Amino acid sequence: MKRIALMVIKLIWIAPFWFARICLWAKSDKHTELEKFSFLKMVTTRANKAGRVIVQASGLENLPEKMGYVIFPNHQGMFDVLALLECCPHPFTVVMKKEVANIFLVKQIRRLLKAQFIDREDVRGSVQVIRQMTAEVKEGRNYVIFAEGTRSKHKNRIQSFKGGSFKSAINARCPIVPVALIDSFKPFDSHSVEPVTVQVYFLPPLYYEAYKDMKSLEIAALVQQRVAEKINDILWSQGRQI
């Protein structure tokens, strides 16, 4: 990918040091979760700038003050997590599919963030992951889950949000934060190094009292609707079509 190559070239003088630190910190308990997240946030911000990507975030005031919530963005591509890492002020970890868990660099970052991965063909294993996530969210850890399951191949058009993705949030009785990503597919999927802007909108959260009587599929449909409406509204205001 041309933009990733640009990032590496511009940061070649410091990238090996950063990678070494990521590997060391991922294996060590000497540093706090906040320290690890802050370091990764700095690296990500520098890399995005080197790659000529601007991340614009709105709605940060909607994030719950108390830690222990789950963020549900639409899924456009590999850059999604980098956009969230740059703009989210609170530490979080990620749920990823098994297929990408051991990719070079992704593997090291996964360990640093203590991310979870799900094998969609292993039902028993997936249930165990949900239980662990539920326990961690109750203890104050924030998670990012892509409820579509896989990235959209239709740019800013989202796919159906899966009800099962909301099980851990429901069990933890925690706030659910919808997030609308716009143009997050462009940095790595456009085969260009021209400057690009990615927009991130944190929407008002759903608190447990608001969704406690709803089924998981109903919650998924509601969050999907809110994200889709936000994307449509923003694109319409910018004179663009989805």
mmCIF file with all atom_site columns, C-alpha atoms in Angstrom, residues 69-73 75 95-96 118 120 126 129-130 133-134 137 143-150 159-172 174-176 211 215-217 219-221 223:
data_model
loop_
_atom_site.group_PDB
_atom_site.id
_atom_site.type_symbol
_atom_site.label_atom_id
_atom_site.label_alt_id
_atom_site.label_comp_id
_atom_site.label_asym_id
_atom_site.label_entity_id
_atom_site.label_seq_id
_atom_site.pdbx_PDB_ins_code
_atom_site.Cartn_x
_atom_site.Cartn_y
_atom_site.Cartn_z
_atom_site.occupancy
_atom_site.B_iso_or_equiv
_atom_site.pdbx_formal_charge
_atom_site.auth_seq_id
_atom_site.auth_comp_id
_atom_site.auth_asym_id
_atom_site.auth_atom_id
_atom_site.pdbx_PDB_model_num
ATOM 1  C CA . TYR A 1 69  ? -18.123 1.271   27.956 1.00 0.00 ? 69  TYR A CA 1
ATOM 2  C CA . VAL A 1 70  ? -18.165 -0.256  24.473 1.00 0.00 ? 70  VAL A CA 1
ATOM 3  C CA . ILE A 1 71  ? -17.701 1.701   21.239 1.00 0.00 ? 71  ILE A CA 1
ATOM 4  C CA . PHE A 1 72  ? -19.550 0.432   18.154 1.00 0.00 ? 72  PHE A CA 1
ATOM 5  C CA . PRO A 1 73  ? -18.276 2.055   14.917 1.00 0.00 ? 73  PRO A CA 1
ATOM 6  C CA . HIS A 1 75  ? -16.227 -0.799  9.746  1.00 0.00 ? 75  HIS A CA 1
ATOM 7  C CA . VAL A 1 95  ? -12.055 -7.175  19.368 1.00 0.00 ? 95  VAL A CA 1
ATOM 8  C CA . MET A 1 96  ? -10.659 -8.513  16.099 1.00 0.00 ? 96  MET A CA 1
ATOM 9  C CA . ILE A 1 118 ? -12.799 -14.210 17.916 1.00 0.00 ? 118 ILE A CA 1
ATOM 10 C CA . ARG A 1 120 ? -16.315 -17.118 14.208 1.00 0.00 ? 120 ARG A CA 1
ATOM 11 C CA . SER A 1 126 ? -16.558 -17.015 21.218 1.00 0.00 ? 126 SER A CA 1
ATOM 12 C CA . VAL A 1 129 ? -14.381 -14.286 24.865 1.00 0.00 ? 129 VAL A CA 1
ATOM 13 C CA . ILE A 1 130 ? -17.744 -12.613 25.508 1.00 0.00 ? 130 ILE A CA 1
ATOM 14 C CA . MET A 1 133 ? -14.994 -9.008  27.830 1.00 0.00 ? 133 MET A CA 1
ATOM 15 C CA . THR A 1 134 ? -18.015 -8.661  30.094 1.00 0.00 ? 134 THR A CA 1
ATOM 16 C CA . VAL A 1 137 ? -15.855 -3.945  30.985 1.00 0.00 ? 137 VAL A CA 1
ATOM 17 C CA . TYR A 1 143 ? -13.716 -1.899  24.139 1.00 0.00 ? 143 TYR A CA 1
ATOM 18 C CA . VAL A 1 144 ? -14.138 -1.231  20.427 1.00 0.00 ? 144 VAL A CA 1
ATOM 19 C CA . ILE A 1 145 ? -16.254 -3.766  18.535 1.00 0.00 ? 145 ILE A CA 1
ATOM 20 C CA . PHE A 1 146 ? -17.090 -3.673  14.824 1.00 0.00 ? 146 PHE A CA 1
ATOM 21 C CA . ALA A 1 147 ? -20.638 -4.983  14.823 1.00 0.00 ? 147 ALA A CA 1
ATOM 22 C CA . GLU A 1 148 ? -20.719 -5.516  11.053 1.00 0.00 ? 148 GLU A CA 1
ATOM 23 C CA . GLY A 1 149 ? -18.266 -8.362  11.521 1.00 0.00 ? 149 GLY A CA 1
ATOM 24 C CA . THR A 1 150 ? -16.277 -7.469  8.416  1.00 0.00 ? 150 THR A CA 1
ATOM 25 C CA . GLN A 1 159 ? -23.758 -3.224  6.465  1.00 0.00 ? 159 GLN A CA 1
ATOM 26 C CA . SER A 1 160 ? -26.086 -4.841  8.986  1.00 0.00 ? 160 SER A CA 1
ATOM 27 C CA . PHE A 1 161 ? -24.952 -4.759  12.602 1.00 0.00 ? 161 PHE A CA 1
ATOM 28 C CA . LYS A 1 162 ? -24.985 -8.230  14.164 1.00 0.00 ? 162 LYS A CA 1
ATOM 29 C CA . GLY A 1 163 ? -26.891 -8.719  17.404 1.00 0.00 ? 163 GLY A CA 1
ATOM 30 C CA . GLY A 1 164 ? -24.304 -11.077 18.879 1.00 0.00 ? 164 GLY A CA 1
ATOM 31 C CA . SER A 1 165 ? -21.742 -8.256  18.895 1.00 0.00 ? 165 SER A CA 1
ATOM 32 C CA . PHE A 1 166 ? -23.727 -6.549  21.640 1.00 0.00 ? 166 PHE A CA 1
ATOM 33 C CA . LYS A 1 167 ? -23.840 -9.512  24.050 1.00 0.00 ? 167 LYS A CA 1
ATOM 34 C CA . SER A 1 168 ? -20.880 -8.410  26.174 1.00 0.00 ? 168 SER A CA 1
ATOM 35 C CA . ALA A 1 169 ? -22.202 -4.852  26.505 1.00 0.00 ? 169 ALA A CA 1
ATOM 36 C CA . ILE A 1 170 ? -25.647 -6.139  27.462 1.00 0.00 ? 170 ILE A CA 1
ATOM 37 C CA . ASN A 1 171 ? -24.202 -8.539  30.042 1.00 0.00 ? 171 ASN A CA 1
ATOM 38 C CA . ALA A 1 172 ? -22.002 -5.798  31.490 1.00 0.00 ? 172 ALA A CA 1
ATOM 39 C CA . CYS A 1 174 ? -22.590 -0.705  30.250 1.00 0.00 ? 174 CYS A CA 1
ATOM 40 C CA . PRO A 1 175 ? -22.993 2.349   27.996 1.00 0.00 ? 175 PRO A CA 1
ATOM 41 C CA . ILE A 1 176 ? -23.056 1.647   24.263 1.00 0.00 ? 176 ILE A CA 1
ATOM 42 C CA . TYR A 1 211 ? -31.930 -0.651  26.293 1.00 0.00 ? 211 TYR A CA 1
ATOM 43 C CA . LYS A 1 215 ? -33.342 -7.766  22.485 1.00 0.00 ? 215 LYS A CA 1
ATOM 44 C CA . SER A 1 216 ? -29.816 -7.804  21.074 1.00 0.00 ? 216 SER A CA 1
ATOM 45 C CA . LEU A 1 217 ? -31.099 -7.649  17.496 1.00 0.00 ? 217 LEU A CA 1
ATOM 46 C CA . ILE A 1 219 ? -30.214 -2.870  19.934 1.00 0.00 ? 219 ILE A CA 1
ATOM 47 C CA . ALA A 1 220 ? -28.081 -3.684  16.899 1.00 0.00 ? 220 ALA A CA 1
ATOM 48 C CA . ALA A 1 221 ? -30.733 -2.261  14.556 1.00 0.00 ? 221 ALA A CA 1
ATOM 49 C CA . VAL A 1 223 ? -27.277 1.546   16.740 1.00 0.00 ? 223 VAL A CA 1
#
